[in-house]
């Protein structure tokens, strides 16, 4: 039987609708504001930033866009971060990565007010997440767990394997799955016998960045597969297309899987809105509504 396709687009639309409703309900008290900072002209980053700003406005929030030239110094970027930290209209700050080589990304992340760190990359938020405390959690991992929970009411006791150990996806998704009481294995480029490790997984999260790397016979029959990968490959008629980290025929073995595109990607933006709403509520001593 072909796998259930987890519709990330529909899930994201539902979540965005709920967020917009909450923003409208809170209008008398707050209007959440997100500042998005883009340094340079990375075409992929420009597309992401545009769609983030559009989503923010559609949710009834305020978007503050800051486009800085490629040659921006670290000092100038840190000065902008300090200004945004101090601005009460700005509840969330997102500095689009990667940054040009003259800027130390870790320094910039560490300079963010952790309460406004809607990407969840600040060491305080990373530490809170791993300590099981309430934190702003990275958007893509949060979306992955939400999608897994559309298939499984509870992830408790499931054998979860995460392929990838980046700070952006692999490590935080593993922490979130642990918080859901899954038994978590983190696999990476040095893992011995990756196919056998994957075959143990009831829940497999692929965050590698290699087109269709995970083969269908690596997947335990009936497993749920969350494909985080975004890989551009040659398509028909000289055009390129986007594929995930999991081979297309994995639907023959998996029980449920996220498509690429239309799976994790749309959830990432919805979770950014959720984090902005949560940050705005926390900064104004309001209970987070979602
Ligand atoms: P990364 O390059 O920082 O990390 C990749 C990880 O894969 C590393 O930890 C590495 O150990 C592991 N890896 C590499 N080769 C491997 C191998 N042969 N076997 C096992 N593990 C291997 O990438 P990232 O930032 O974590 O992103 C991963 C993928 O997710 C990319 O395709 C990226 O574009 C995508 N992504 C998607 C979204 C989204 O919104 N959908 C967001 C962030 C990242």
mmCIF file of C-alpha atoms and ligand atoms in Angstrom:
data_model
loop_
_atom_site.group_PDB
_atom_site.id
_atom_site.type_symbol
_atom_site.label_atom_id
_atom_site.label_comp_id
_atom_site.label_asym_id
_atom_site.label_seq_id
_atom_site.Cartn_x
_atom_site.Cartn_y
_atom_site.Cartn_z
ATOM 1 C CA UNK A 1 0.000 0.000 0.000
ATOM 2 C CA UNK A 2 1.360 3.435 -0.898
ATOM 3 C CA UNK A 3 2.308 5.651 2.016
ATOM 4 C CA UNK A 4 0.084 8.394 3.375
ATOM 5 C CA UNK A 5 1.385 11.718 2.116
ATOM 6 C CA UNK A 6 1.594 14.214 4.971
ATOM 7 C CA UNK A 7 0.301 17.476 3.560
ATOM 8 C CA UNK A 8 2.615 20.115 4.991
ATOM 9 C CA UNK A 9 1.000 22.841 2.917
ATOM 10 C CA UNK A 10 -2.428 22.149 4.395
ATOM 11 C CA UNK A 11 -1.067 21.790 7.948
ATOM 12 C CA UNK A 12 0.839 25.051 7.580
ATOM 13 C CA UNK A 13 -2.244 26.831 6.216
ATOM 14 C CA UNK A 14 -4.283 25.633 9.200
ATOM 15 C CA UNK A 15 -1.634 26.783 11.658
ATOM 16 C CA UNK A 16 -1.275 30.149 9.931
ATOM 17 C CA UNK A 17 -5.034 30.588 10.085
ATOM 18 C CA UNK A 18 -5.037 29.927 13.841
ATOM 19 C CA UNK A 19 -2.152 32.360 14.337
ATOM 20 C CA UNK A 20 -3.929 35.077 12.337
ATOM 21 C CA UNK A 21 -7.033 34.549 14.493
ATOM 22 C CA UNK A 22 -5.015 34.928 17.684
ATOM 23 C CA UNK A 23 -3.258 38.026 16.350
ATOM 24 C CA UNK A 24 -6.663 39.537 15.571
ATOM 25 C CA UNK A 25 -7.974 38.597 19.032
ATOM 26 C CA UNK A 26 -4.972 40.251 20.717
ATOM 27 C CA UNK A 27 -5.126 43.413 18.584
ATOM 28 C CA UNK A 28 -6.209 45.646 21.473
ATOM 29 C CA UNK A 29 -3.178 44.589 23.485
ATOM 30 C CA UNK A 30 -0.333 43.872 21.038
ATOM 31 C CA UNK A 31 0.651 43.666 17.382
ATOM 32 C CA UNK A 32 3.537 41.198 17.113
ATOM 33 C CA UNK A 33 6.439 42.539 15.052
ATOM 34 C CA UNK A 34 9.188 40.595 13.295
ATOM 35 C CA UNK A 35 12.407 42.174 12.045
ATOM 36 C CA UNK A 36 14.098 40.273 9.238
ATOM 37 C CA UNK A 37 17.704 41.184 8.534
ATOM 38 C CA UNK A 38 19.290 40.242 5.231
ATOM 39 C CA UNK A 39 22.932 40.963 4.545
ATOM 40 C CA UNK A 40 24.060 40.725 0.916
ATOM 41 C CA UNK A 41 22.353 39.339 -2.137
ATOM 42 C CA UNK A 42 22.244 35.562 -1.794
ATOM 43 C CA UNK A 43 19.363 34.757 -4.247
ATOM 44 C CA UNK A 44 17.982 31.890 -2.115
ATOM 45 C CA UNK A 45 18.034 34.073 1.018
ATOM 46 C CA UNK A 46 16.274 36.884 -0.842
ATOM 47 C CA UNK A 47 13.439 34.491 -1.791
ATOM 48 C CA UNK A 48 13.129 33.208 1.805
ATOM 49 C CA UNK A 49 13.126 36.705 3.263
ATOM 50 C CA UNK A 50 10.437 37.896 0.847
ATOM 51 C CA UNK A 51 8.139 34.991 1.604
ATOM 52 C CA UNK A 52 8.708 35.414 5.355
ATOM 53 C CA UNK A 53 7.803 39.105 5.247
ATOM 54 C CA UNK A 54 4.673 38.331 3.189
ATOM 55 C CA UNK A 55 3.560 35.620 5.638
ATOM 56 C CA UNK A 56 4.109 37.972 8.585
ATOM 57 C CA UNK A 57 1.869 40.610 7.030
ATOM 58 C CA UNK A 58 -0.798 38.058 6.076
ATOM 59 C CA UNK A 59 -0.935 36.965 9.723
ATOM 60 C CA UNK A 60 -1.690 40.548 10.751
ATOM 61 C CA UNK A 61 1.757 41.081 12.258
ATOM 62 C CA UNK A 62 4.189 43.868 11.508
ATOM 63 C CA UNK A 63 7.269 43.161 9.369
ATOM 64 C CA UNK A 64 10.414 45.277 9.644
ATOM 65 C CA UNK A 65 12.796 44.555 6.790
ATOM 66 C CA UNK A 66 16.460 45.472 6.976
ATOM 67 C CA UNK A 67 18.494 44.927 3.833
ATOM 68 C CA UNK A 68 22.189 45.585 4.294
ATOM 69 C CA UNK A 69 24.952 45.522 1.678
ATOM 70 C CA UNK A 70 27.268 42.501 1.268
ATOM 71 C CA UNK A 71 30.151 44.629 2.598
ATOM 72 C CA UNK A 72 28.445 45.350 5.956
ATOM 73 C CA UNK A 73 30.905 45.089 8.840
ATOM 74 C CA UNK A 74 30.324 42.901 11.877
ATOM 75 C CA UNK A 75 30.303 46.034 14.024
ATOM 76 C CA UNK A 76 27.502 47.616 11.974
ATOM 77 C CA UNK A 77 25.406 44.456 12.050
ATOM 78 C CA UNK A 78 25.883 44.162 15.828
ATOM 79 C CA UNK A 79 24.796 47.799 16.163
ATOM 80 C CA UNK A 80 21.593 47.046 14.227
ATOM 81 C CA UNK A 81 20.933 43.986 16.413
ATOM 82 C CA UNK A 82 21.349 46.157 19.546
ATOM 83 C CA UNK A 83 18.874 48.677 18.120
ATOM 84 C CA UNK A 84 16.315 45.949 17.358
ATOM 85 C CA UNK A 85 16.828 44.373 20.800
ATOM 86 C CA UNK A 86 15.895 47.725 22.348
ATOM 87 C CA UNK A 87 12.888 48.424 20.089
ATOM 88 C CA UNK A 88 9.625 47.453 21.859
ATOM 89 C CA UNK A 89 7.758 47.218 18.510
ATOM 90 C CA UNK A 90 10.104 44.396 17.489
ATOM 91 C CA UNK A 91 9.207 41.132 19.218
ATOM 92 C CA UNK A 92 11.201 38.795 17.007
ATOM 93 C CA UNK A 93 14.508 39.177 15.182
ATOM 94 C CA UNK A 94 15.623 36.907 12.398
ATOM 95 C CA UNK A 95 19.077 37.363 10.916
ATOM 96 C CA UNK A 96 19.062 35.381 7.678
ATOM 97 C CA UNK A 97 21.975 32.949 7.443
ATOM 98 C CA UNK A 98 24.467 32.459 5.889
ATOM 99 C CA UNK A 99 26.213 35.771 6.573
ATOM 100 C CA UNK A 100 29.147 37.098 4.512
ATOM 101 C CA UNK A 101 32.557 35.784 5.580
ATOM 102 C CA UNK A 102 33.673 39.009 7.362
ATOM 103 C CA UNK A 103 30.905 38.453 9.933
ATOM 104 C CA UNK A 104 31.057 35.843 12.694
ATOM 105 C CA UNK A 105 27.534 34.337 12.716
ATOM 106 C CA UNK A 106 27.911 32.949 16.238
ATOM 107 C CA UNK A 107 28.773 36.397 17.556
ATOM 108 C CA UNK A 108 25.675 37.866 15.932
ATOM 109 C CA UNK A 109 23.412 35.083 17.250
ATOM 110 C CA UNK A 110 24.857 35.547 20.747
ATOM 111 C CA UNK A 111 24.129 39.294 20.551
ATOM 112 C CA UNK A 112 20.385 38.725 20.034
ATOM 113 C CA UNK A 113 18.062 39.179 22.962
ATOM 114 C CA UNK A 114 17.139 35.499 23.646
ATOM 115 C CA UNK A 115 13.522 36.591 24.184
ATOM 116 C CA UNK A 116 13.446 37.864 20.568
ATOM 117 C CA UNK A 117 15.427 34.965 19.051
ATOM 118 C CA UNK A 118 12.601 33.504 16.935
ATOM 119 C CA UNK A 119 15.054 31.193 15.136
ATOM 120 C CA UNK A 120 15.886 29.566 18.481
ATOM 121 C CA UNK A 121 19.629 29.548 17.757
ATOM 122 C CA UNK A 122 20.816 31.627 20.746
ATOM 123 C CA UNK A 123 22.826 29.520 23.247
ATOM 124 C CA UNK A 124 20.296 30.399 25.978
ATOM 125 C CA UNK A 125 17.442 28.938 23.929
ATOM 126 C CA UNK A 126 19.553 25.926 22.895
ATOM 127 C CA UNK A 127 20.358 25.308 26.570
ATOM 128 C CA UNK A 128 16.749 25.756 27.667
ATOM 129 C CA UNK A 129 15.550 23.289 25.028
ATOM 130 C CA UNK A 130 18.061 20.672 26.136
ATOM 131 C CA UNK A 131 17.155 21.306 29.804
ATOM 132 C CA UNK A 132 13.469 20.785 29.061
ATOM 133 C CA UNK A 133 12.579 24.419 29.828
ATOM 134 C CA UNK A 134 10.206 26.603 27.824
ATOM 135 C CA UNK A 135 12.252 28.124 24.984
ATOM 136 C CA UNK A 136 11.998 29.591 21.534
ATOM 137 C CA UNK A 137 12.637 26.486 19.429
ATOM 138 C CA UNK A 138 14.096 26.387 15.870
ATOM 139 C CA UNK A 139 11.300 26.597 13.311
ATOM 140 C CA UNK A 140 12.109 23.706 10.963
ATOM 141 C CA UNK A 141 12.516 21.133 13.778
ATOM 142 C CA UNK A 142 9.303 22.379 15.403
ATOM 143 C CA UNK A 143 7.511 21.895 12.078
ATOM 144 C CA UNK A 144 8.959 18.362 11.725
ATOM 145 C CA UNK A 145 7.582 17.302 15.100
ATOM 146 C CA UNK A 146 4.187 18.857 14.388
ATOM 147 C CA UNK A 147 3.989 16.934 11.106
ATOM 148 C CA UNK A 148 4.977 13.652 12.811
ATOM 149 C CA UNK A 149 2.214 14.292 15.330
ATOM 150 C CA UNK A 150 -0.390 14.532 12.580
ATOM 151 C CA UNK A 151 0.239 10.810 12.076
ATOM 152 C CA UNK A 152 0.954 9.729 15.682
ATOM 153 C CA UNK A 153 -0.972 11.253 18.565
ATOM 154 C CA UNK A 154 1.982 10.411 20.796
ATOM 155 C CA UNK A 155 5.615 9.836 19.863
ATOM 156 C CA UNK A 156 6.358 8.290 23.262
ATOM 157 C CA UNK A 157 8.451 5.155 23.043
ATOM 158 C CA UNK A 158 8.912 5.357 19.285
ATOM 159 C CA UNK A 159 12.348 4.569 17.885
ATOM 160 C CA UNK A 160 13.282 7.815 16.156
ATOM 161 C CA UNK A 161 16.371 8.158 13.980
ATOM 162 C CA UNK A 162 17.520 11.616 12.930
ATOM 163 C CA UNK A 163 20.059 11.753 10.106
ATOM 164 C CA UNK A 164 22.072 14.974 10.442
ATOM 165 C CA UNK A 165 23.486 16.777 13.470
ATOM 166 C CA UNK A 166 23.445 20.420 12.436
ATOM 167 C CA UNK A 167 22.558 23.118 14.968
ATOM 168 C CA UNK A 168 19.760 24.232 12.651
ATOM 169 C CA UNK A 169 17.939 20.940 12.132
ATOM 170 C CA UNK A 170 19.471 17.668 13.359
ATOM 171 C CA UNK A 171 20.332 18.498 16.982
ATOM 172 C CA UNK A 172 17.205 20.520 17.827
ATOM 173 C CA UNK A 173 14.868 18.006 16.168
ATOM 174 C CA UNK A 174 16.531 15.268 18.234
ATOM 175 C CA UNK A 175 15.986 17.312 21.417
ATOM 176 C CA UNK A 176 12.340 17.919 20.556
ATOM 177 C CA UNK A 177 11.780 14.205 19.888
ATOM 178 C CA UNK A 178 13.425 13.387 23.204
ATOM 179 C CA UNK A 179 11.067 15.843 24.888
ATOM 180 C CA UNK A 180 8.226 13.884 23.236
ATOM 181 C CA UNK A 181 9.633 10.750 24.917
ATOM 182 C CA UNK A 182 10.859 9.081 21.730
ATOM 183 C CA UNK A 183 14.001 6.937 21.892
ATOM 184 C CA UNK A 184 16.305 9.024 19.750
ATOM 185 C CA UNK A 185 19.357 8.076 17.703
ATOM 186 C CA UNK A 186 21.319 10.779 15.903
ATOM 187 C CA UNK A 187 23.071 9.487 12.786
ATOM 188 C CA UNK A 188 25.579 11.517 10.786
ATOM 189 C CA UNK A 189 28.339 11.330 8.215
ATOM 190 C CA UNK A 190 30.501 9.096 10.434
ATOM 191 C CA UNK A 191 27.729 6.644 11.368
ATOM 192 C CA UNK A 192 28.633 3.018 10.667
ATOM 193 C CA UNK A 193 26.054 1.168 8.596
ATOM 194 C CA UNK A 194 23.545 3.983 8.138
ATOM 195 C CA UNK A 195 21.027 1.742 6.271
ATOM 196 C CA UNK A 196 20.802 -0.645 9.271
ATOM 197 C CA UNK A 197 20.443 2.298 11.687
ATOM 198 C CA UNK A 198 17.620 3.739 9.578
ATOM 199 C CA UNK A 199 15.854 0.374 9.363
ATOM 200 C CA UNK A 200 15.353 0.453 13.154
ATOM 201 C CA UNK A 201 13.351 3.672 12.937
ATOM 202 C CA UNK A 202 9.618 3.937 13.500
ATOM 203 C CA UNK A 203 10.164 7.620 12.784
ATOM 204 C CA UNK A 204 12.932 8.689 10.421
ATOM 205 C CA UNK A 205 13.938 12.340 10.013
ATOM 206 C CA UNK A 206 16.308 12.999 7.100
ATOM 207 C CA UNK A 207 18.214 16.304 7.298
ATOM 208 C CA UNK A 208 21.323 15.647 5.234
ATOM 209 C CA UNK A 209 21.240 17.895 2.191
ATOM 210 C CA UNK A 210 21.908 15.090 -0.329
ATOM 211 C CA UNK A 211 19.370 14.450 -3.075
ATOM 212 C CA UNK A 212 17.400 11.204 -2.603
ATOM 213 C CA UNK A 213 20.154 9.799 -0.403
ATOM 214 C CA UNK A 214 17.888 7.618 1.766
ATOM 215 C CA UNK A 215 16.862 4.544 -0.232
ATOM 216 C CA UNK A 216 13.502 2.814 0.021
ATOM 217 C CA UNK A 217 15.059 -0.369 1.459
ATOM 218 C CA UNK A 218 16.544 1.653 4.382
ATOM 219 C CA UNK A 219 13.044 2.312 5.641
ATOM 220 C CA UNK A 220 11.268 0.016 8.061
ATOM 221 C CA UNK A 221 7.960 -0.997 6.459
ATOM 222 C CA UNK A 222 5.221 1.302 7.717
ATOM 223 C CA UNK A 223 7.607 3.875 9.246
ATOM 224 C CA UNK A 224 6.868 7.592 9.241
ATOM 225 C CA UNK A 225 9.434 9.580 7.273
ATOM 226 C CA UNK A 226 10.004 13.325 7.623
ATOM 227 C CA UNK A 227 12.097 14.601 4.736
ATOM 228 C CA UNK A 228 13.768 17.938 5.555
ATOM 229 C CA UNK A 229 16.073 18.051 2.525
ATOM 230 C CA UNK A 230 15.839 20.751 -0.109
ATOM 231 C CA UNK A 231 18.060 19.836 -3.040
ATOM 232 C CA UNK A 232 18.045 21.423 -6.465
ATOM 233 C CA UNK A 233 18.669 18.866 -9.251
ATOM 234 C CA UNK A 234 18.349 18.945 -13.043
ATOM 235 C CA UNK A 235 14.749 18.360 -14.127
ATOM 236 C CA UNK A 236 12.959 18.003 -17.444
ATOM 237 C CA UNK A 237 13.511 20.405 -20.336
ATOM 238 C CA UNK A 238 16.703 21.868 -18.889
ATOM 239 C CA UNK A 239 14.826 23.224 -15.856
ATOM 240 C CA UNK A 240 15.863 22.399 -12.310
ATOM 241 C CA UNK A 241 13.589 20.868 -9.701
ATOM 242 C CA UNK A 242 13.609 20.459 -5.936
ATOM 243 C CA UNK A 243 13.893 17.000 -4.380
ATOM 244 C CA UNK A 244 14.300 15.846 -0.806
ATOM 245 C CA UNK A 245 16.859 13.682 0.966
ATOM 246 C CA UNK A 246 14.655 10.611 0.583
ATOM 247 C CA UNK A 247 14.237 8.683 -2.676
ATOM 248 C CA UNK A 248 10.867 9.141 -4.378
ATOM 249 C CA UNK A 249 10.091 5.398 -4.275
ATOM 250 C CA UNK A 250 10.306 5.413 -0.448
ATOM 251 C CA UNK A 251 6.528 5.714 -0.510
ATOM 252 C CA UNK A 252 6.476 1.995 -1.336
ATOM 253 C CA UNK A 253 7.901 1.100 2.106
ATOM 254 C CA UNK A 254 7.014 4.028 4.374
ATOM 255 C CA UNK A 255 3.660 4.216 6.136
ATOM 256 C CA UNK A 256 3.561 8.002 5.915
ATOM 257 C CA UNK A 257 5.939 10.585 4.528
ATOM 258 C CA UNK A 258 6.321 14.282 3.880
ATOM 259 C CA UNK A 259 6.652 15.336 0.220
ATOM 260 C CA UNK A 260 9.296 17.713 -1.091
ATOM 261 C CA UNK A 261 8.213 20.352 -1.929
ATOM 262 C CA UNK A 262 5.068 20.817 0.161
ATOM 263 C CA UNK A 263 6.109 19.081 3.381
ATOM 264 C CA UNK A 264 8.472 20.541 5.955
ATOM 265 C CA UNK A 265 9.163 23.762 3.990
ATOM 266 C CA UNK A 266 5.740 25.408 4.455
ATOM 267 C CA UNK A 267 5.712 24.423 8.138
ATOM 268 C CA UNK A 268 8.974 26.285 8.728
ATOM 269 C CA UNK A 269 7.400 29.645 7.895
ATOM 270 C CA UNK A 270 4.236 28.857 9.885
ATOM 271 C CA UNK A 271 6.427 28.022 12.903
ATOM 272 C CA UNK A 272 8.313 31.286 12.495
ATOM 273 C CA UNK A 273 4.981 33.100 12.821
ATOM 274 C CA UNK A 274 4.137 30.950 15.830
ATOM 275 C CA UNK A 275 7.446 31.822 17.482
ATOM 276 C CA UNK A 276 6.883 35.528 16.798
ATOM 277 C CA UNK A 277 3.429 35.341 18.376
ATOM 278 C CA UNK A 278 4.794 33.403 21.370
ATOM 279 C CA UNK A 279 7.681 35.858 21.783
ATOM 280 C CA UNK A 280 5.332 38.850 21.633
ATOM 281 C CA UNK A 281 3.056 37.297 24.264
ATOM 282 C CA UNK A 282 5.950 36.419 26.563
ATOM 283 C CA UNK A 283 7.366 39.961 26.304
ATOM 284 C CA UNK A 284 3.972 41.388 27.253
ATOM 285 C CA UNK A 285 3.246 38.962 30.091
ATOM 286 C CA UNK A 286 0.428 37.308 28.153
ATOM 287 C CA UNK A 287 -0.083 33.532 28.194
ATOM 288 C CA UNK A 288 1.030 32.045 24.830
ATOM 289 C CA UNK A 289 -2.280 31.309 23.075
ATOM 290 C CA UNK A 290 -0.966 28.435 20.919
HETATM 291 P P1 LIG B 1 24.130 20.676 7.186
HETATM 292 O O1 LIG B 1 24.936 20.554 5.933
HETATM 293 O O2 LIG B 1 24.470 21.686 8.195
HETATM 294 O O3 LIG B 1 24.104 19.255 7.902
HETATM 295 C C1 LIG B 1 23.977 18.076 7.203
HETATM 296 C C2 LIG B 1 24.136 16.905 8.142
HETATM 297 O O4 LIG B 1 24.047 15.722 7.371
HETATM 298 C C3 LIG B 1 25.460 16.895 8.877
HETATM 299 O O5 LIG B 1 25.234 16.856 10.260
HETATM 300 C C4 LIG B 1 26.153 15.619 8.403
HETATM 301 O O6 LIG B 1 26.759 14.893 9.467
HETATM 302 C C5 LIG B 1 25.023 14.805 7.811
HETATM 303 N N1 LIG B 1 25.532 14.030 6.679
HETATM 304 C C6 LIG B 1 26.205 14.512 5.606
HETATM 305 N N2 LIG B 1 26.542 13.480 4.809
HETATM 306 C C7 LIG B 1 26.086 12.355 5.393
HETATM 307 C C8 LIG B 1 26.162 10.995 5.062
HETATM 308 N N3 LIG B 1 26.776 10.576 3.960
HETATM 309 N N4 LIG B 1 25.581 10.104 5.884
HETATM 310 C C9 LIG B 1 24.967 10.526 7.033
HETATM 311 N N5 LIG B 1 24.866 11.810 7.383
HETATM 312 C C10 LIG B 1 25.426 12.721 6.584
HETATM 313 O O7 LIG B 1 22.617 20.850 6.673
HETATM 314 P P2 LIG B 1 21.322 21.384 7.449
HETATM 315 O O8 LIG B 1 21.377 22.854 7.563
HETATM 316 O O9 LIG B 1 21.063 20.567 8.660
HETATM 317 O O10 LIG B 1 20.213 21.055 6.348
HETATM 318 C C11 LIG B 1 19.956 19.727 5.924
HETATM 319 C C12 LIG B 1 18.981 19.760 4.759
HETATM 320 O O11 LIG B 1 17.767 20.324 5.195
HETATM 321 C C13 LIG B 1 19.442 20.612 3.570
HETATM 322 O O12 LIG B 1 18.960 20.005 2.388
HETATM 323 C C14 LIG B 1 18.729 21.923 3.790
HETATM 324 O O13 LIG B 1 18.505 22.620 2.585
HETATM 325 C C15 LIG B 1 17.430 21.426 4.360
HETATM 326 N N6 LIG B 1 16.728 22.407 5.182
HETATM 327 C C16 LIG B 1 15.397 22.570 4.934
HETATM 328 C C17 LIG B 1 14.668 23.474 5.664
HETATM 329 C C18 LIG B 1 13.202 23.602 5.391
HETATM 330 O O14 LIG B 1 12.604 24.597 5.737
HETATM 331 N N7 LIG B 1 12.580 22.604 4.767
HETATM 332 C C19 LIG B 1 15.279 24.233 6.660
HETATM 333 C C20 LIG B 1 16.641 24.026 6.938
HETATM 334 C C21 LIG B 1 17.348 23.104 6.178
#
